[in-house]
mmCIF file of C-alpha atoms in Angstrom:
data_model
loop_
_atom_site.group_PDB
_atom_site.id
_atom_site.type_symbol
_atom_site.label_atom_id
_atom_site.label_comp_id
_atom_site.label_asym_id
_atom_site.label_seq_id
_atom_site.Cartn_x
_atom_site.Cartn_y
_atom_site.Cartn_z
ATOM 1 C CA UNK S 144 -18.951 12.661 26.387
ATOM 2 C CA UNK S 145 -16.877 10.743 23.856
ATOM 3 C CA UNK S 146 -14.003 8.703 25.269
ATOM 4 C CA UNK S 147 -10.504 9.355 23.969
ATOM 5 C CA UNK S 148 -8.705 6.937 21.656
ATOM 6 C CA UNK S 149 -7.653 3.613 23.134
ATOM 7 C CA UNK S 150 -4.013 2.592 23.424
ATOM 8 C CA UNK S 151 -4.509 0.279 20.443
ATOM 9 C CA UNK S 152 -5.882 3.124 18.337
ATOM 10 C CA UNK S 153 -2.980 5.365 19.332
ATOM 11 C CA UNK S 154 -0.492 2.615 18.468
ATOM 12 C CA UNK S 155 -1.995 2.115 15.033
ATOM 13 C CA UNK S 156 -2.063 5.861 14.404
ATOM 14 C CA UNK S 157 1.602 6.083 15.354
ATOM 15 C CA UNK S 158 2.477 3.154 13.103
ATOM 16 C CA UNK S 159 0.774 4.934 10.211
ATOM 17 C CA UNK S 160 2.486 8.232 10.996
ATOM 18 C CA UNK S 161 5.926 6.629 11.099
ATOM 19 C CA UNK S 162 5.404 4.656 7.910
ATOM 20 C CA UNK S 163 4.031 7.753 6.167
ATOM 21 C CA UNK S 164 7.110 9.726 7.180
ATOM 22 C CA UNK S 165 9.595 7.270 5.672
ATOM 23 C CA UNK S 166 7.308 6.765 2.656
ATOM 24 C CA UNK S 167 7.493 10.500 1.933
ATOM 25 C CA UNK S 168 10.998 11.362 3.169
ATOM 26 C CA UNK S 169 12.883 8.157 2.480
ATOM 27 C CA UNK S 170 15.591 6.721 4.732
ATOM 28 C CA UNK S 171 15.373 8.425 8.126
ATOM 29 C CA UNK S 172 17.282 7.829 11.341
ATOM 30 C CA UNK S 173 15.470 6.851 14.503
ATOM 31 C CA UNK S 174 16.724 10.088 16.064
ATOM 32 C CA UNK S 175 15.130 12.146 13.270
ATOM 33 C CA UNK S 176 11.872 10.210 13.631
ATOM 34 C CA UNK S 177 11.842 10.893 17.359
ATOM 35 C CA UNK S 178 12.038 14.623 16.697
ATOM 36 C CA UNK S 179 9.695 14.700 13.685
ATOM 37 C CA UNK S 180 6.919 12.631 15.278
ATOM 38 C CA UNK S 181 7.285 13.937 18.818
ATOM 39 C CA UNK S 182 7.582 10.435 20.299
ATOM 40 C CA UNK S 183 10.185 9.064 22.711
ATOM 41 C CA UNK S 184 13.027 6.784 21.653
ATOM 42 C CA UNK S 185 11.559 3.611 23.117
ATOM 43 C CA UNK S 186 8.245 4.164 21.325
ATOM 44 C CA UNK S 187 10.034 4.753 18.020
ATOM 45 C CA UNK S 188 12.030 1.578 18.595
ATOM 46 C CA UNK S 189 8.893 -0.450 19.261
ATOM 47 C CA UNK S 190 7.083 0.959 16.224
ATOM 48 C CA UNK S 191 9.974 0.361 13.828
ATOM 49 C CA UNK S 192 10.367 -3.178 15.160
ATOM 50 C CA UNK S 193 6.701 -3.858 14.447
ATOM 51 C CA UNK S 194 6.858 -2.400 10.940
ATOM 52 C CA UNK S 195 10.068 -4.348 10.275
ATOM 53 C CA UNK S 196 8.406 -7.583 11.362
ATOM 54 C CA UNK S 197 5.552 -6.817 8.934
ATOM 55 C CA UNK S 198 8.093 -6.398 6.117
ATOM 56 C CA UNK S 199 7.206 -2.745 5.483
ATOM 57 C CA UNK S 200 10.512 -1.155 6.550
ATOM 58 C CA UNK S 201 14.061 -2.250 7.294
ATOM 59 C CA UNK S 202 16.627 -0.915 9.725
ATOM 60 C CA UNK S 203 20.346 -0.649 9.140
ATOM 61 C CA UNK S 204 23.287 1.023 10.748
ATOM 62 C CA UNK S 205 24.267 4.228 8.926
ATOM 63 C CA UNK S 206 27.530 4.666 7.130
ATOM 64 C CA UNK S 207 30.394 6.033 9.178
ATOM 65 C CA UNK S 208 29.264 9.352 10.636
ATOM 66 C CA UNK S 209 32.551 10.478 12.202
ATOM 67 C CA UNK S 210 30.759 11.145 15.467
ATOM 68 C CA UNK S 211 31.450 9.570 18.827
ATOM 69 C CA UNK S 212 28.889 7.244 20.360
ATOM 70 C CA UNK S 213 26.505 4.661 18.996
ATOM 71 C CA UNK S 214 24.885 5.831 15.738
ATOM 72 C CA UNK S 215 21.107 5.895 15.375
ATOM 73 C CA UNK S 216 19.687 3.147 13.165
ATOM 74 C CA UNK S 217 18.289 4.287 9.804
ATOM 75 C CA UNK S 218 14.748 3.256 8.862
ATOM 76 C CA UNK S 219 14.098 2.658 5.156
ATOM 77 C CA UNK S 220 10.880 1.853 3.279
ATOM 78 C CA UNK S 221 10.932 -1.607 1.699
ATOM 79 C CA UNK S 222 10.461 -0.127 -1.772
ATOM 80 C CA UNK S 223 11.435 -3.250 -3.699
ATOM 81 C CA UNK S 224 9.093 -5.468 -1.681
ATOM 82 C CA UNK S 225 5.956 -3.414 -0.954
ATOM 83 C CA UNK S 226 4.249 -2.148 -4.076
ATOM 84 C CA UNK S 227 1.109 -0.851 -5.767
ATOM 85 C CA UNK S 228 0.036 -0.822 -9.401
ATOM 86 C CA UNK S 229 -0.659 2.405 -11.255
ATOM 87 C CA UNK S 230 -2.459 2.831 -14.577
ATOM 88 C CA UNK S 231 -2.963 5.973 -16.653
ATOM 89 C CA UNK S 232 -5.582 6.154 -19.423
ATOM 90 C CA UNK S 233 -4.706 9.109 -21.630
ATOM 91 C CA UNK S 234 -6.073 10.386 -24.904
ATOM 92 C CA UNK S 235 -3.083 9.128 -26.922
ATOM 93 C CA UNK S 236 -1.450 6.445 -24.772
ATOM 94 C CA UNK S 237 -1.894 3.891 -21.990
ATOM 95 C CA UNK S 238 0.661 3.561 -19.205
ATOM 96 C CA UNK S 239 1.052 1.040 -16.399
ATOM 97 C CA UNK S 240 3.658 0.924 -13.633
ATOM 98 C CA UNK S 241 4.555 -1.003 -10.526
ATOM 99 C CA UNK S 242 5.419 1.556 -7.862
ATOM 100 C CA UNK S 243 7.221 0.696 -4.654
ATOM 101 C CA UNK S 244 6.630 2.147 -1.201
ATOM 102 C CA UNK S 245 8.427 5.485 -1.174
ATOM 103 C CA UNK S 246 7.230 6.424 -4.668
ATOM 104 C CA UNK S 247 9.851 4.432 -6.589
ATOM 105 C CA UNK S 248 8.840 3.280 -10.080
ATOM 106 C CA UNK S 249 10.002 -0.345 -10.242
ATOM 107 C CA UNK S 250 8.585 -1.455 -13.588
ATOM 108 C CA UNK S 251 6.544 0.151 -16.349
ATOM 109 C CA UNK S 252 4.799 -0.444 -19.671
ATOM 110 C CA UNK S 253 3.477 2.012 -22.252
ATOM 111 C CA UNK S 254 1.657 1.757 -25.561
ATOM 112 C CA UNK S 255 0.326 4.352 -27.973
ATOM 113 C CA UNK S 256 -3.451 4.598 -28.088
ATOM 114 C CA UNK S 257 -4.882 5.460 -31.504
ATOM 115 C CA UNK S 258 -8.012 7.641 -31.332
ATOM 116 C CA UNK S 259 -10.233 4.903 -32.755
ATOM 117 C CA UNK S 260 -9.463 2.313 -30.036
ATOM 118 C CA UNK S 261 -12.834 1.647 -28.341
ATOM 119 C CA UNK S 262 -13.207 1.707 -24.575
ATOM 120 C CA UNK S 263 -13.846 -2.006 -24.281
ATOM 121 C CA UNK S 264 -10.349 -2.684 -25.656
ATOM 122 C CA UNK S 265 -8.597 -0.543 -23.050
ATOM 123 C CA UNK S 266 -9.182 -2.796 -20.031
ATOM 124 C CA UNK S 267 -7.671 -5.950 -21.622
ATOM 125 C CA UNK S 268 -4.529 -3.980 -22.535
ATOM 126 C CA UNK S 269 -4.132 -2.692 -18.986
ATOM 127 C CA UNK S 270 -4.861 -6.114 -17.519
ATOM 128 C CA UNK S 271 -2.317 -7.698 -19.847
ATOM 129 C CA UNK S 272 0.396 -5.273 -18.716
ATOM 130 C CA UNK S 273 -0.441 -5.899 -15.056
ATOM 131 C CA UNK S 274 -0.192 -9.651 -15.504
ATOM 132 C CA UNK S 275 3.143 -9.275 -17.344
ATOM 133 C CA UNK S 276 4.590 -7.246 -14.481
ATOM 134 C CA UNK S 277 3.199 -9.691 -11.932
ATOM 135 C CA UNK S 278 5.415 -12.414 -13.409
ATOM 136 C CA UNK S 279 8.504 -10.349 -12.518
ATOM 137 C CA UNK S 280 7.505 -9.563 -8.932
ATOM 138 C CA UNK S 281 9.990 -11.080 -6.437
ATOM 139 C CA UNK S 282 8.697 -13.787 -4.148
ATOM 140 C CA UNK S 283 7.566 -12.555 -0.767
ATOM 141 C CA UNK S 284 6.497 -9.145 -2.075
ATOM 142 C CA UNK S 285 3.472 -7.371 -0.629
ATOM 143 C CA UNK S 286 0.817 -6.015 -2.998
ATOM 144 C CA UNK S 287 -1.283 -3.271 -1.374
ATOM 145 C CA UNK S 288 -3.673 -2.328 -4.195
ATOM 146 C CA UNK S 289 -3.732 -0.103 -7.237
ATOM 147 C CA UNK S 290 -4.909 3.131 -8.737
ATOM 148 C CA UNK S 291 -6.079 4.247 -12.171
ATOM 149 C CA UNK S 292 -5.875 7.806 -13.468
ATOM 150 C CA UNK S 293 -8.362 8.761 -16.175
ATOM 151 C CA UNK S 294 -8.363 11.910 -18.256
ATOM 152 C CA UNK S 295 -11.779 13.487 -17.950
ATOM 153 C CA UNK S 296 -14.644 13.009 -15.538
ATOM 154 C CA UNK S 297 -15.257 10.238 -13.034
ATOM 155 C CA UNK S 298 -17.524 9.635 -10.113
ATOM 156 C CA UNK S 299 -16.917 8.034 -6.781
ATOM 157 C CA UNK S 300 -14.127 5.711 -5.702
ATOM 158 C CA UNK S 301 -15.817 2.592 -7.071
ATOM 159 C CA UNK S 302 -14.333 2.872 -10.523
ATOM 160 C CA UNK S 303 -17.425 4.226 -12.277
ATOM 161 C CA UNK S 304 -16.167 6.658 -14.912
ATOM 162 C CA UNK S 305 -17.541 9.021 -17.495
ATOM 163 C CA UNK S 306 -14.898 10.529 -19.718
ATOM 164 C CA UNK S 307 -15.000 12.987 -22.605
ATOM 165 C CA UNK S 308 -15.744 11.434 -26.040
ATOM 166 C CA UNK S 309 -12.163 11.559 -27.450
ATOM 167 C CA UNK S 310 -11.102 8.900 -24.942
ATOM 168 C CA UNK S 311 -13.902 6.586 -25.968
ATOM 169 C CA UNK S 312 -15.327 6.089 -22.473
ATOM 170 C CA UNK S 313 -18.962 6.778 -21.796
ATOM 171 C CA UNK S 314 -19.874 4.912 -18.619
ATOM 172 C CA UNK S 315 -18.196 1.904 -17.165
ATOM 173 C CA UNK S 316 -17.020 0.272 -13.958
ATOM 174 C CA UNK S 317 -13.280 0.180 -14.434
ATOM 175 C CA UNK S 318 -11.776 -0.476 -10.992
ATOM 176 C CA UNK S 319 -13.721 -3.652 -10.143
ATOM 177 C CA UNK S 320 -12.994 -5.163 -13.570
ATOM 178 C CA UNK S 321 -9.225 -4.735 -13.166
ATOM 179 C CA UNK S 322 -9.399 -5.955 -9.571
ATOM 180 C CA UNK S 323 -11.143 -9.129 -10.747
ATOM 181 C CA UNK S 324 -8.588 -9.655 -13.516
ATOM 182 C CA UNK S 325 -5.794 -9.643 -10.926
ATOM 183 C CA UNK S 326 -7.711 -12.102 -8.764
ATOM 184 C CA UNK S 327 -6.953 -10.047 -5.661
ATOM 185 C CA UNK S 328 -8.991 -8.687 -2.778
ATOM 186 C CA UNK S 329 -6.990 -5.457 -2.878
ATOM 187 C CA UNK S 330 -9.112 -2.818 -4.631
ATOM 188 C CA UNK S 331 -8.016 -0.780 -7.613
ATOM 189 C CA UNK S 332 -9.270 2.762 -7.139
ATOM 190 C CA UNK S 333 -10.039 5.231 -9.910
ATOM 191 C CA UNK S 334 -9.586 8.994 -9.967
ATOM 192 C CA UNK S 335 -9.011 11.819 -12.409
ATOM 193 C CA UNK S 336 -5.487 12.445 -13.697
ATOM 194 C CA UNK S 337 -5.563 16.011 -12.369
ATOM 195 C CA UNK S 338 -6.460 14.840 -8.863
ATOM 196 C CA UNK S 339 -3.793 12.152 -8.624
ATOM 197 C CA UNK S 340 -1.154 14.470 -10.107
ATOM 198 C CA UNK S 341 -1.994 17.061 -7.464
ATOM 199 C CA UNK S 342 -1.734 14.334 -4.821
ATOM 200 C CA UNK S 343 1.708 13.250 -6.075
ATOM 201 C CA UNK S 344 3.117 16.786 -6.276
ATOM 202 C CA UNK S 345 1.676 17.571 -2.847
ATOM 203 C CA UNK S 346 3.209 14.430 -1.347
ATOM 204 C CA UNK S 347 6.717 14.565 -2.800
ATOM 205 C CA UNK S 348 6.928 17.146 -5.592
ATOM 206 C CA UNK S 349 6.601 20.857 -6.318
ATOM 207 C CA UNK S 350 3.874 21.374 -3.684
ATOM 208 C CA UNK S 351 5.468 19.385 -0.847
ATOM 209 C CA UNK S 352 4.875 21.169 2.434
ATOM 210 C CA UNK S 353 2.138 23.394 0.994
ATOM 211 C CA UNK S 354 -1.490 22.873 1.984
ATOM 212 C CA UNK S 355 -3.374 24.826 -0.713
ATOM 213 C CA UNK S 356 -2.635 23.626 -4.216
ATOM 214 C CA UNK S 357 -4.084 23.904 -7.715
ATOM 215 C CA UNK S 358 -2.666 21.487 -10.284
ATOM 216 C CA UNK S 359 -3.788 22.292 -13.834
ATOM 217 C CA UNK S 360 -3.787 19.269 -16.104
ATOM 218 C CA UNK S 361 -4.412 19.272 -19.849
ATOM 219 C CA UNK S 362 -5.108 16.149 -21.866
ATOM 220 C CA UNK S 363 -8.608 15.697 -23.283
ATOM 221 C CA UNK S 364 -9.570 19.042 -21.797
ATOM 222 C CA UNK S 365 -8.377 21.161 -18.900
ATOM 223 C CA UNK S 366 -8.968 19.878 -15.361
ATOM 224 C CA UNK S 367 -7.701 20.914 -11.959
ATOM 225 C CA UNK S 368 -6.637 18.877 -8.993
ATOM 226 C CA UNK S 369 -7.429 21.057 -5.982
ATOM 227 C CA UNK S 370 -6.107 20.649 -2.451
ATOM 228 C CA UNK S 371 -7.480 22.916 0.273
ATOM 229 C CA UNK S 372 -6.125 22.818 3.804
ATOM 230 C CA UNK S 373 -4.148 19.688 2.925
ATOM 231 C CA UNK S 374 -7.238 17.792 1.771
ATOM 232 C CA UNK S 375 -8.304 16.993 -1.776
ATOM 233 C CA UNK S 376 -11.385 18.880 -2.921
ATOM 234 C CA UNK S 377 -13.361 16.686 -5.327
ATOM 235 C CA UNK S 378 -16.934 17.861 -4.880
ATOM 236 C CA UNK S 379 -20.117 15.811 -4.818
ATOM 237 C CA UNK S 380 -19.654 12.603 -6.782
ATOM 238 C CA UNK S 381 -16.082 13.486 -7.722
ATOM 239 C CA UNK S 382 -16.929 15.917 -10.510
ATOM 240 C CA UNK S 383 -15.213 18.930 -8.928
ATOM 241 C CA UNK S 384 -12.282 20.639 -10.614
ATOM 242 C CA UNK S 385 -13.670 20.886 -14.161
ATOM 243 C CA UNK S 386 -12.118 24.337 -14.498
ATOM 244 C CA UNK S 387 -11.836 23.983 -18.262
ATOM 245 C CA UNK S 388 -15.568 24.651 -18.407
ATOM 246 C CA UNK S 389 -15.327 27.922 -16.523
ATOM 247 C CA UNK S 390 -16.759 30.425 -19.024
ATOM 248 C CA UNK S 391 -14.219 33.180 -19.642
ATOM 249 C CA UNK S 392 -15.370 34.447 -23.043
ATOM 250 C CA UNK S 393 -19.182 34.563 -23.358
ATOM 251 C CA UNK S 394 -20.146 34.259 -26.998
ATOM 252 C CA UNK S 395 -16.752 32.731 -27.806
ATOM 253 C CA UNK S 396 -15.974 29.423 -29.455
ATOM 254 C CA UNK S 397 -18.410 26.517 -28.940
ATOM 255 C CA UNK S 398 -17.252 23.883 -26.473
ATOM 256 C CA UNK S 399 -17.883 20.148 -26.510
ATOM 257 C CA UNK S 400 -19.864 20.524 -23.280
ATOM 258 C CA UNK S 401 -22.526 22.541 -25.153
ATOM 259 C CA UNK S 402 -21.539 25.948 -23.816
ATOM 260 C CA UNK S 403 -19.500 28.719 -25.450
ATOM 261 C CA UNK S 404 -16.323 30.451 -24.422
ATOM 262 C CA UNK S 405 -15.175 27.821 -21.918
ATOM 263 C CA UNK S 406 -11.615 28.295 -20.708
ATOM 264 C CA UNK S 407 -10.377 25.197 -22.510
ATOM 265 C CA UNK S 408 -11.582 26.600 -25.858
ATOM 266 C CA UNK S 409 -9.120 29.472 -25.327
ATOM 267 C CA UNK S 410 -6.099 27.626 -23.889
ATOM 268 C CA UNK S 411 -6.430 24.112 -25.304
ATOM 269 C CA UNK S 412 -4.254 22.643 -28.021
ATOM 270 C CA UNK S 413 -6.915 23.291 -30.668
ATOM 271 C CA UNK S 414 -6.942 27.000 -29.785
ATOM 272 C CA UNK S 415 -3.148 27.185 -29.986
ATOM 273 C CA UNK S 416 -3.000 25.412 -33.351
ATOM 274 C CA UNK S 417 -5.800 27.545 -34.801
ATOM 275 C CA UNK S 418 -4.154 30.764 -33.661
ATOM 276 C CA UNK S 419 -0.866 29.656 -35.229
ATOM 277 C CA UNK S 420 -2.551 28.901 -38.558
ATOM 278 C CA UNK S 421 -2.084 25.151 -38.148
ATOM 279 C CA UNK S 422 -5.722 24.149 -37.868
ATOM 280 C CA UNK S 423 -5.168 20.905 -39.770
ATOM 281 C CA UNK S 424 -2.789 19.541 -37.134
ATOM 282 C CA UNK S 425 -3.817 17.715 -33.946
ATOM 283 C CA UNK S 426 -2.232 16.294 -30.833
ATOM 284 C CA UNK S 427 0.374 17.088 -28.206
ATOM 285 C CA UNK S 428 3.299 16.920 -30.635
ATOM 286 C CA UNK S 429 1.708 19.446 -32.983
ATOM 287 C CA UNK S 430 1.076 21.849 -30.105
ATOM 288 C CA UNK S 431 4.619 21.395 -28.837
ATOM 289 C CA UNK S 432 5.897 22.219 -32.318
ATOM 290 C CA UNK S 433 4.116 25.594 -32.163
ATOM 291 C CA UNK S 434 5.802 26.418 -28.850
ATOM 292 C CA UNK S 435 9.184 25.410 -30.277
ATOM 293 C CA UNK S 436 8.587 27.484 -33.413
ATOM 294 C CA UNK S 437 7.762 30.484 -31.237
ATOM 295 C CA UNK S 438 11.051 30.042 -29.392
ATOM 296 C CA UNK S 439 12.867 30.159 -32.739
ATOM 297 C CA UNK S 440 11.136 33.399 -33.731
ATOM 298 C CA UNK S 441 8.240 32.249 -35.945
ATOM 299 C CA UNK S 442 5.904 35.270 -35.920
ATOM 300 C CA UNK S 443 2.610 33.352 -36.179
ATOM 301 C CA UNK S 444 3.664 30.908 -33.475
ATOM 302 C CA UNK S 445 4.767 33.726 -31.166
ATOM 303 C CA UNK S 446 1.413 35.473 -31.593
ATOM 304 C CA UNK S 447 -0.436 32.240 -30.857
ATOM 305 C CA UNK S 448 1.578 31.535 -27.724
ATOM 306 C CA UNK S 449 1.044 35.078 -26.440
ATOM 307 C CA UNK S 450 -2.697 34.856 -27.103
ATOM 308 C CA UNK S 451 -3.106 31.512 -25.349
ATOM 309 C CA UNK S 452 -0.836 32.654 -22.521
ATOM 310 C CA UNK S 453 -3.023 35.707 -21.993
ATOM 311 C CA UNK S 454 -6.129 33.524 -21.645
ATOM 312 C CA UNK S 455 -4.208 31.131 -19.406
ATOM 313 C CA UNK S 456 -3.439 34.008 -17.053
ATOM 314 C CA UNK S 457 -7.071 35.173 -17.241
ATOM 315 C CA UNK S 458 -8.347 31.868 -15.864
ATOM 316 C CA UNK S 459 -5.568 31.449 -13.311
ATOM 317 C CA UNK S 460 -6.333 34.913 -11.925
ATOM 318 C CA UNK S 461 -9.924 33.826 -11.301
ATOM 319 C CA UNK S 462 -8.772 30.629 -9.575
ATOM 320 C CA UNK S 463 -6.370 32.575 -7.378
ATOM 321 C CA UNK S 464 -9.149 34.947 -6.328
ATOM 322 C CA UNK S 465 -11.459 32.036 -5.491
ATOM 323 C CA UNK S 466 -9.083 29.582 -3.792
ATOM 324 C CA UNK S 467 -6.160 31.706 -2.553
ATOM 325 C CA UNK S 468 -3.695 28.853 -3.228
ATOM 326 C CA UNK S 469 -0.088 28.598 -2.090
ATOM 327 C CA UNK S 470 0.912 27.289 -5.507
ATOM 328 C CA UNK S 471 -0.446 26.786 -9.016
ATOM 329 C CA UNK S 472 1.251 24.005 -10.981
ATOM 330 C CA UNK S 473 1.016 23.839 -14.775
ATOM 331 C CA UNK S 474 0.983 20.198 -15.889
ATOM 332 C CA UNK S 475 0.881 18.392 -19.232
ATOM 333 C CA UNK S 476 1.104 20.611 -22.327
ATOM 334 C CA UNK S 477 0.200 23.625 -20.160
ATOM 335 C CA UNK S 478 3.719 23.395 -18.769
ATOM 336 C CA UNK S 479 5.171 24.333 -22.148
ATOM 337 C CA UNK S 480 2.628 27.115 -22.669
ATOM 338 C CA UNK S 481 3.306 28.587 -19.242
ATOM 339 C CA UNK S 482 7.091 28.527 -19.691
ATOM 340 C CA UNK S 483 6.788 30.175 -23.110
ATOM 341 C CA UNK S 484 4.195 32.763 -22.031
ATOM 342 C CA UNK S 485 5.066 33.468 -18.394
ATOM 343 C CA UNK S 486 5.110 37.206 -19.141
ATOM 344 C CA UNK S 487 1.518 37.161 -20.409
ATOM 345 C CA UNK S 488 0.378 35.020 -17.481
ATOM 346 C CA UNK S 489 1.942 37.349 -14.926
ATOM 347 C CA UNK S 490 0.571 40.405 -16.699
ATOM 348 C CA UNK S 491 -2.961 39.035 -16.394
ATOM 349 C CA UNK S 492 -2.438 38.187 -12.744
ATOM 350 C CA UNK S 493 -1.202 41.715 -12.049
ATOM 351 C CA UNK S 494 -4.278 43.152 -13.745
ATOM 352 C CA UNK S 495 -6.955 40.795 -12.395
ATOM 353 C CA UNK S 496 -5.883 38.923 -9.257
ATOM 354 C CA UNK S 497 -6.404 40.469 -5.850
ATOM 355 C CA UNK S 498 -3.092 41.783 -4.455
ATOM 356 C CA UNK S 499 -2.828 39.658 -1.295
ATOM 357 C CA UNK S 500 -3.447 36.208 -2.846
ATOM 358 C CA UNK S 501 -1.537 37.234 -5.985
ATOM 359 C CA UNK S 502 1.598 38.239 -4.107
ATOM 360 C CA UNK S 503 1.500 35.074 -2.023
ATOM 361 C CA UNK S 504 1.021 32.492 -4.795
ATOM 362 C CA UNK S 505 3.860 30.605 -6.457
ATOM 363 C CA UNK S 506 3.654 29.509 -10.091
ATOM 364 C CA UNK S 507 5.479 26.253 -10.793
ATOM 365 C CA UNK S 508 5.865 23.365 -13.207
ATOM 366 C CA UNK S 509 5.648 19.721 -12.027
ATOM 367 C CA UNK S 510 8.719 18.470 -10.216
ATOM 368 C CA UNK S 511 7.742 14.871 -10.988
ATOM 369 C CA UNK S 512 7.130 15.638 -14.669
ATOM 370 C CA UNK S 513 5.079 12.954 -16.467
ATOM 371 C CA UNK S 514 5.632 10.517 -13.598
ATOM 372 C CA UNK S 515 3.233 12.543 -11.415
ATOM 373 C CA UNK S 516 0.191 10.731 -12.826
ATOM 374 C CA UNK S 517 1.590 7.244 -12.161
ATOM 375 C CA UNK S 518 3.024 8.073 -8.739
ATOM 376 C CA UNK S 519 -0.251 9.762 -7.778
ATOM 377 C CA UNK S 520 -2.333 6.796 -8.961
ATOM 378 C CA UNK S 521 -0.207 4.481 -6.811
ATOM 379 C CA UNK S 522 -0.615 6.899 -3.919
ATOM 380 C CA UNK S 523 -4.358 6.096 -3.902
ATOM 381 C CA UNK S 524 -3.430 2.577 -2.836
ATOM 382 C CA UNK S 525 -0.672 3.632 -0.451
ATOM 383 C CA UNK S 526 -3.114 5.942 1.351
ATOM 384 C CA UNK S 527 -4.988 2.860 2.539
ATOM 385 C CA UNK S 528 -1.756 1.224 3.717
ATOM 386 C CA UNK S 529 -0.623 4.340 5.586
ATOM 387 C CA UNK S 530 -3.976 4.731 7.309
ATOM 388 C CA UNK S 531 -3.567 1.344 9.032
ATOM 389 C CA UNK S 532 -0.360 -0.497 8.016
ATOM 390 C CA UNK S 533 -1.006 -3.786 9.793
ATOM 391 C CA UNK S 534 -4.630 -4.064 8.673
ATOM 392 C CA UNK S 535 -3.730 -3.299 5.039
ATOM 393 C CA UNK S 536 -1.127 -6.057 4.956
ATOM 394 C CA UNK S 537 -3.110 -8.665 6.871
#
């Protein structure tokens, strides 16, 4: 018979739970923490004192409350002092940020990425940005690690990635290279942009408080970050969530994966531009221009948006039937398509999705907007800190 957790294990679990709460909810009074965590006042006091001594939180008296009696101290995450790095490798740009505990973006860099920039030139750019930001970090700060979001496919948490051809990546070990460049023993973890965006929205965005989430992300192709029962679903080797290669139109357009009629061939930017008669254009801006033209009454653009919206609803209906999510979030350029074609999406759901999961699901756009990728990438590092705060800062 397995023995229960030791007092030391319980203490560390409680430290992680308290730090996680203020990381997600921000400044919180000791009284609120007592209620939220189900611990007594003396235990909360001891835990906050320990986290304060480690430099992870601070405690201050609240502003005048107007109530009689001694006010409860307010516990705040040390956002300016405790930080992680976040990188995002996208088809048309590279972004890097320093993100403080509590999900606060403290510093950031961004550069356009021309299509012909080879993969081997990406890492030096990211490393250069990280080193620039390091120069501005206040003395006494605590670095807890980093995360990289890649558009496309990746495997494992060791930084080995395989991304679709437009990004230039084939195979490479990204995380360890960046970790070495920073000369730190804190690992930089790698994950897909869809997964980290789902993590960010689930932690502090449009899916906060919901345990079953599908985040649809469009960049190179169409991917999904999937959370089931509060846990990320990544599949064997991390290749789960490639919903863009769900065949919805057998015999349809050829896809880069070698199949035909994949979902992304019907809802991707290329499909939208072709349907609008703008086949010579490429990129997010060109696709956004079609959506804007539709809003101003352009007949060809309106037809294209309706057509893509219909296929968008077709695929979402299948995902709802399979996963029974609480919420589906439309990220990246899919946000604009969904907002412009919500009628077509809902019509497909009414026709194809099973009534019970259909009536339960919420359709939303990202609350964190484009920041979701960076905040989610940083969250990969913060997860390690929150699992064992004192060990992660030792």
